[in-house]
Short mmCIF file of C-alpha atoms in Angstrom, two decimals:
data_model
loop_
_atom_site.label_atom_id
_atom_site.label_comp_id
_atom_site.label_asym_id
_atom_site.label_seq_id
_atom_site.Cartn_x
_atom_site.Cartn_y
_atom_site.Cartn_z
CA MET A 20 -56.74 169.62 137.55
CA SER A 21 -57.17 171.59 134.52
CA ARG A 22 -60.96 172.41 133.37
CA ASN A 23 -60.55 170.37 130.34
CA SER A 24 -59.63 167.28 132.36
CA GLU A 25 -62.65 167.83 134.75
CA GLN A 26 -65.25 167.61 131.95
CA LYS A 27 -63.25 164.69 130.39
CA ILE A 28 -63.75 162.80 134.04
CA ARG A 29 -67.30 164.07 134.47
CA LEU A 30 -68.39 162.92 131.04
CA LEU A 31 -66.89 159.42 131.78
CA VAL A 32 -68.64 159.33 135.11
CA LEU A 33 -71.86 160.42 133.57
CA TYR A 34 -72.09 157.89 130.91
CA ASP A 35 -71.13 155.23 133.42
CA ILE A 36 -74.05 156.37 135.85
CA LEU A 37 -76.43 156.46 132.91
CA HIS A 38 -75.39 152.94 131.66
CA LYS A 39 -75.50 151.24 134.92
CA GLU A 40 -78.78 152.78 136.23
CA THR A 41 -80.87 153.61 133.42
CA ASP A 42 -83.29 152.26 130.56
CA ALA A 43 -86.59 153.34 129.29
CA GLU A 44 -88.37 152.06 132.52
CA HIS A 45 -85.61 153.73 134.94
CA GLN A 46 -84.84 157.33 134.16
CA LEU A 47 -82.78 159.66 136.16
CA SER A 48 -83.80 163.52 136.59
CA THR A 49 -81.08 166.01 135.93
CA ASN A 50 -81.19 166.81 139.75
CA GLU A 51 -80.68 162.93 140.47
CA ILE A 52 -77.76 163.09 138.31
CA ILE A 53 -76.23 166.12 139.93
CA GLY A 54 -76.74 164.10 143.05
CA ARG A 55 -74.82 161.10 141.75
CA LEU A 56 -71.88 163.02 140.45
CA ALA A 57 -71.61 164.74 143.71
CA SER A 58 -71.29 161.49 145.41
CA TYR A 59 -68.03 161.27 143.22
CA GLY A 60 -66.91 164.66 144.14
CA ILE A 61 -67.89 166.09 140.96
CA LYS A 62 -69.64 169.36 140.90
CA ALA A 63 -72.14 170.03 138.25
CA THR A 64 -75.21 172.36 137.47
CA ARG A 65 -78.34 171.71 135.46
CA GLN A 66 -76.56 173.50 132.23
CA THR A 67 -73.44 171.36 132.32
CA VAL A 68 -75.61 168.18 132.45
CA TYR A 69 -77.35 169.60 129.63
CA ASP A 70 -74.14 170.25 127.96
CA ASP A 71 -72.55 167.06 128.67
CA ILE A 72 -75.77 164.84 127.55
CA GLU A 73 -75.53 166.88 124.33
CA MET A 74 -71.70 166.13 124.09
CA LEU A 75 -72.38 162.26 124.60
CA ASN A 76 -75.06 162.27 121.89
CA SER A 77 -72.90 164.00 119.47
CA PHE A 78 -70.28 161.07 119.67
CA GLY A 79 -73.10 158.62 119.11
CA TYR A 80 -73.80 157.38 122.65
CA GLU A 81 -77.62 157.50 122.48
CA ILE A 82 -79.04 159.26 125.47
CA ILE A 83 -82.61 159.84 125.35
CA THR A 84 -84.14 162.92 126.88
CA VAL A 85 -87.57 163.16 128.34
CA HIS A 86 -88.47 166.89 128.27
CA GLY A 87 -90.38 168.20 131.00
CA ARG A 88 -90.23 170.67 134.10
CA ASN A 89 -86.94 168.58 135.25
CA ASN A 90 -85.83 166.74 132.60
CA HIS A 91 -85.45 162.52 132.67
CA TYR A 92 -82.73 160.84 130.87
CA PHE A 93 -82.00 157.14 129.86
CA ILE A 94 -79.55 155.01 127.83
CA GLY A 95 -81.41 154.37 124.19
CA ASP A 96 -79.10 151.95 122.74
CA ARG A 97 -77.54 148.79 124.00
CA THR A 98 -75.22 146.57 122.58
CA PHE A 99 -77.32 143.41 123.68
CA GLU A 100 -81.17 143.16 123.82
CA LEU A 101 -83.04 141.60 126.72
CA PRO A 102 -83.36 138.03 124.91
CA GLU A 103 -79.81 137.77 123.84
CA VAL A 104 -78.75 138.42 127.52
CA GLN A 105 -81.18 135.69 128.31
CA VAL A 106 -79.60 133.09 126.41
CA LEU A 107 -75.90 134.15 127.74
CA LEU A 108 -77.06 133.80 131.11
CA HIS A 109 -78.69 130.39 130.70
CA ALA A 110 -75.33 129.04 128.91
CA VAL A 111 -73.37 130.57 131.89
CA GLY A 112 -75.92 128.73 134.25
CA ALA A 113 -75.32 125.44 132.57
CA ALA A 114 -71.77 125.55 132.30
CA LYS A 115 -70.46 122.44 134.40
CA PHE A 116 -67.13 123.59 133.98
CA LEU A 117 -67.49 126.82 135.88
CA THR A 118 -67.30 126.72 140.01
CA GLU A 119 -70.46 128.29 141.43
CA LYS A 120 -68.13 131.10 142.34
CA LYS A 121 -67.20 131.88 138.84
CA ALA A 122 -70.53 131.30 137.66
CA SER A 123 -72.00 133.65 140.04
CA VAL A 124 -69.41 136.44 139.19
CA LEU A 125 -69.96 135.93 135.51
CA THR A 126 -73.73 135.89 135.64
CA GLU A 127 -73.28 139.50 137.39
CA LYS A 128 -71.39 140.76 134.51
CA VAL A 129 -73.60 139.68 131.72
CA ALA A 130 -76.73 140.44 133.45
CA GLU A 131 -75.21 144.00 133.79
CA LEU A 132 -75.12 144.57 130.16
CA LEU A 133 -78.77 145.57 130.45
CA GLY A 134 -78.23 147.90 133.50
CA GLU A 135 -78.43 147.46 136.95
CA ALA A 136 -82.27 147.69 137.40
CA LYS A 137 -82.93 144.76 134.73
CA ALA A 138 -79.88 142.87 135.84
CA ASP A 139 -81.51 142.35 139.25
CA SER A 140 -84.77 141.29 138.18
CA LEU A 141 -83.13 138.81 135.64
CA LYS A 142 -80.85 137.30 138.39
CA GLU A 143 -83.90 136.19 140.40
CA LEU A 144 -84.99 134.16 137.72
CA LEU A 145 -81.86 132.27 137.28
CA THR A 146 -80.19 129.57 139.03
CA VAL A 147 -76.68 128.92 139.05
CA LYS A 148 -75.49 125.34 139.00
CA SER A 149 -73.09 124.23 142.03
CA ASN A 150 -69.88 122.35 140.99
CA GLU A 151 -67.87 121.24 143.98
CA HIS A 152 -65.01 120.07 141.58
CA GLY A 153 -64.68 123.35 139.46
CA ASN A 154 -61.39 124.63 138.52
CA GLU A 155 -61.09 128.25 139.87
CA ARG A 156 -58.29 128.73 137.67
CA ILE A 157 -60.23 127.95 134.43
CA TYR A 158 -60.06 131.60 133.06
CA TYR A 159 -56.27 131.37 133.20
CA SER A 160 -56.21 127.93 131.26
CA ILE A 161 -58.52 129.43 128.54
CA ASP A 162 -56.55 132.49 128.06
CA ALA A 163 -53.31 130.53 127.47
CA ILE A 164 -55.03 128.05 125.04
CA THR A 165 -56.48 131.01 123.24
CA THR A 166 -52.90 132.73 123.26
CA ALA A 167 -51.51 129.60 121.93
CA LEU A 168 -54.24 129.23 118.97
CA ILE A 169 -53.51 132.69 118.10
CA GLU A 170 -49.82 132.30 117.96
CA LYS A 171 -49.64 128.82 116.93
CA ARG A 172 -47.56 127.65 119.63
CA LYS A 173 -47.62 124.42 121.70
CA LEU A 174 -49.15 123.95 125.08
CA SER A 175 -48.30 121.85 128.19
CA PHE A 176 -49.97 121.30 131.17
CA ARG A 177 -50.85 118.60 133.83
CA TYR A 178 -53.96 116.60 133.63
CA PHE A 179 -55.98 114.97 136.67
CA ASP A 180 -58.82 112.81 137.34
CA TYR A 181 -60.96 112.61 140.79
CA ASP A 182 -61.14 109.79 143.00
CA GLY A 183 -63.91 108.42 145.01
CA SER A 184 -63.47 111.19 147.69
CA GLY A 185 -63.24 113.89 144.98
CA ASN A 186 -59.16 114.25 145.72
CA ARG A 187 -57.36 115.27 142.31
CA ILE A 188 -55.20 112.04 141.00
CA TYR A 189 -52.85 113.29 138.35
CA ARG A 190 -52.19 111.26 135.19
CA LYS A 191 -48.54 110.47 134.41
CA GLU A 192 -47.68 110.75 137.84
CA GLY A 193 -48.07 114.29 137.33
CA GLU A 194 -45.66 114.98 134.41
CA ARG A 195 -46.54 117.55 131.99
CA TYR A 196 -48.54 117.11 128.70
CA GLU A 197 -46.94 118.74 125.70
CA VAL A 198 -49.60 119.10 122.62
CA ASN A 199 -50.40 120.97 119.58
CA PRO A 200 -53.75 123.00 120.05
CA LEU A 201 -56.52 122.77 117.52
CA GLY A 202 -59.42 124.51 119.10
CA MET A 203 -61.97 124.52 121.83
CA VAL A 204 -65.22 122.57 122.01
CA TYR A 205 -68.31 123.03 124.21
CA SER A 206 -70.02 119.91 124.37
CA GLY A 207 -72.11 118.07 127.32
CA GLU A 208 -71.99 120.95 129.54
CA ASN A 209 -68.07 120.80 129.48
CA PHE A 210 -65.50 122.71 127.80
CA TYR A 211 -62.72 120.66 126.10
CA LEU A 212 -59.10 121.34 124.36
CA VAL A 213 -59.05 119.52 121.05
CA CYS A 214 -55.14 118.98 120.04
CA PHE A 215 -52.73 116.27 118.77
CA HIS A 216 -49.45 115.07 120.02
CA ASP A 217 -46.28 114.91 118.12
CA LYS A 218 -46.14 111.11 118.08
CA TYR A 219 -49.40 110.49 117.33
CA ASP A 220 -51.69 110.70 114.34
CA ASN A 221 -55.29 111.36 115.85
CA PRO A 222 -56.70 114.34 117.52
CA ALA A 223 -57.21 114.10 121.27
CA SER A 224 -59.34 116.02 123.61
CA TYR A 225 -58.91 117.10 127.06
CA ARG A 226 -61.27 118.65 129.62
CA ILE A 227 -60.30 122.19 130.22
CA ASP A 228 -61.49 122.39 134.03
CA LYS A 229 -59.04 119.21 134.64
CA MET A 230 -56.22 120.88 133.12
CA GLU A 231 -53.69 122.56 135.50
CA GLU A 232 -50.80 124.92 135.09
CA VAL A 233 -51.54 125.38 131.67
CA GLN A 234 -48.96 127.42 129.67
CA VAL A 235 -47.80 128.55 126.34
CA GLU A 236 -44.64 127.02 124.92
CA LYS A 237 -41.90 128.67 122.99
CA SER A 238 -42.01 126.16 120.21
CA LYS A 239 -44.28 126.42 117.29
CA ILE A 240 -46.93 123.69 116.74
CA THR A 241 -45.85 120.75 114.70
CA GLY A 242 -46.90 120.81 111.23
CA LYS A 243 -48.91 117.71 110.27
CA LYS A 244 -51.00 117.61 106.95
CA GLN A 245 -53.79 115.55 108.15
CA PHE A 246 -54.14 118.69 110.37
CA GLU A 247 -53.63 121.74 107.85
CA ASN A 248 -57.60 122.07 107.40
CA PHE A 249 -58.93 120.36 110.56
CA ASP A 250 -62.40 120.47 110.72
CA LEU A 251 -63.42 121.16 114.46
CA ASN A 252 -67.39 121.05 113.84
CA ALA A 253 -67.17 117.61 112.22
CA TYR A 254 -64.82 116.56 114.86
CA LYS A 255 -67.21 117.36 117.44
CA CYS A 256 -70.23 115.75 115.72
CA GLU A 257 -68.19 112.54 115.19
CA THR A 258 -66.67 112.18 118.66
CA PHE A 259 -68.32 114.14 121.46
CA GLY A 260 -71.45 112.41 122.73
CA MET A 261 -70.31 109.29 121.07
CA TYR A 262 -67.14 108.94 122.69
CA TYR A 263 -64.20 107.09 121.21
CA GLY A 264 -64.17 104.36 118.84
CA GLU A 265 -63.26 103.23 115.05
CA LYS A 266 -64.63 105.95 112.71
CA ALA A 267 -67.58 104.46 110.35
CA ASP A 268 -69.76 105.48 107.82
CA VAL A 269 -72.97 104.50 109.25
CA THR A 270 -76.62 104.06 107.35
CA LEU A 271 -79.69 104.60 110.11
CA TYR A 272 -83.22 104.42 109.68
CA PHE A 273 -85.55 106.43 111.89
CA PRO A 274 -89.28 107.43 111.86
CA HIS A 275 -90.36 110.56 111.25
CA GLU A 276 -90.98 111.63 114.59
CA LEU A 277 -87.25 111.59 115.60
CA LEU A 278 -85.96 113.96 112.80
CA ASP A 279 -85.62 116.90 115.35
CA VAL A 280 -83.57 114.39 117.49
CA MET A 281 -81.23 113.42 114.82
CA ARG A 282 -80.67 117.08 113.72
CA ASP A 283 -79.80 117.75 117.52
CA ARG A 284 -77.35 114.87 117.24
CA PHE A 285 -75.84 115.28 113.60
CA GLY A 286 -76.41 118.61 112.68
CA ASP A 287 -77.84 119.73 109.31
CA ILE A 288 -78.52 116.56 107.89
CA LYS A 289 -80.42 115.59 104.61
CA PRO A 290 -82.13 112.32 105.11
CA LYS A 291 -83.72 110.56 102.27
CA SER A 292 -87.47 109.70 102.79
CA ASP A 293 -88.04 105.92 103.39
CA ARG A 294 -91.70 104.53 104.02
CA ASN A 295 -92.63 105.90 107.37
CA GLY A 296 -89.36 107.45 108.22
CA TYR A 297 -86.04 108.54 106.81
CA ILE A 298 -82.64 107.23 106.11
CA VAL A 299 -79.47 108.93 106.80
CA ARG A 300 -75.67 108.33 106.32
CA GLU A 301 -73.34 109.83 108.89
CA THR A 302 -69.57 109.27 109.97
CA ILE A 303 -69.83 108.35 113.45
CA ARG A 304 -67.23 106.81 116.14
CA VAL A 305 -68.33 103.21 116.79
CA SER A 306 -68.61 102.80 120.50
CA ARG A 307 -70.92 101.32 123.44
CA THR A 308 -71.97 104.81 124.10
CA PHE A 309 -73.01 105.29 120.22
CA PHE A 310 -75.09 101.70 120.95
CA ALA A 311 -76.41 102.87 124.16
CA TRP A 312 -77.80 106.01 122.23
CA ILE A 313 -79.47 103.83 119.66
CA ALA A 314 -80.99 101.53 122.30
CA MET A 315 -82.44 104.14 124.01
CA PHE A 316 -85.10 104.58 121.07
CA GLU A 317 -86.18 101.00 122.02
CA GLY A 318 -86.02 99.52 118.25
CA LYS A 319 -87.21 102.78 116.42
CA VAL A 320 -83.65 103.87 115.28
CA LYS A 321 -81.90 100.98 113.17
CA ILE A 322 -78.62 100.37 112.00
CA ILE A 323 -79.07 99.63 108.35
CA GLU A 324 -75.34 99.06 107.44
CA PRO A 325 -72.14 98.31 107.43
CA ASN A 326 -73.01 94.59 108.77
CA ASN A 327 -70.18 94.58 110.77
CA VAL A 328 -71.42 97.43 112.95
CA ARG A 329 -75.12 95.93 112.98
CA GLU A 330 -73.35 92.89 114.58
CA GLN A 331 -71.43 94.72 117.23
CA TYR A 332 -74.51 96.31 118.10
CA ARG A 333 -76.64 92.84 118.41
CA SER A 334 -73.91 91.53 120.68
CA PHE A 335 -73.98 94.62 122.94
CA VAL A 336 -77.89 94.29 122.96
CA GLU A 337 -77.29 90.57 123.83
CA LYS A 338 -75.03 91.12 126.71
CA LEU A 339 -77.35 93.88 128.34
CA TYR A 340 -80.24 91.14 127.96
CA LEU A 341 -77.97 88.44 129.88
CA SER A 342 -76.91 91.22 132.45
CA VAL A 343 -80.61 91.20 133.53
CA THR A 344 -81.58 87.71 133.29
CA GLU A 345 -78.69 85.91 134.99
#
């Protein structure tokens, strides 16, 4: 191996060591670095370490030198800060669509963005949710969906549910679905594909962890005018958490203390003040899930209009009452 090639490899290994093992609280001395390099079969002297650190810094890799009788070094600039990595780790831990195995591996990779020392202390604070019905091949499914979205091609897959014993029951007797992808949505701790079928005019959604043998088709997506400027965020607000039903513009009244709750549900709303509360008008999917969500506020949230939705809600509440009094 040429001397130039040896230097390139040494630089790569040196940076990898520093990136994994060091931060401001965990530094490596010159002698420790020489020892680490030796474990990879790479010879180095104090002078080559100094020269290599200087070379890395000259190309924008911020290696901090703490000068002393035996210099110490650590990575000064990392792409992610501690709070950012914590947010990512908690999101991984909460994701129901990941199996425990996949979540654990992903947790390891995300935590190590901060280096091994901080990664170990972070992982001790986290718990990974166990999901016995997870799909080990979900990464392949997400990769295929992403490719189809970029290349504007159709997707096909098999779709299943679980029976009471946890066995997979395939819909359409295992026949493949073929759809036109619109995007992916994360909601209720699950990941969904939003798409449309050639023969239907309304969008549909499928849980990605319940999709199997996902593949990108050769054919381009079908052009439909209603999906040319499809608003994925609006669809999520209207549909997810409220499930399916007829779309309607509904006016709601709620007290001041529920403003944050309403914003969590509907996004950046602009309600009008009304007596001791607010009035807001939003497009929702009228369904039993929507009515159950209203009912949990025990009368604090009221449906003002339209009247047909008010009557549907009244009927829903009456049926609940009768079910517990019979």
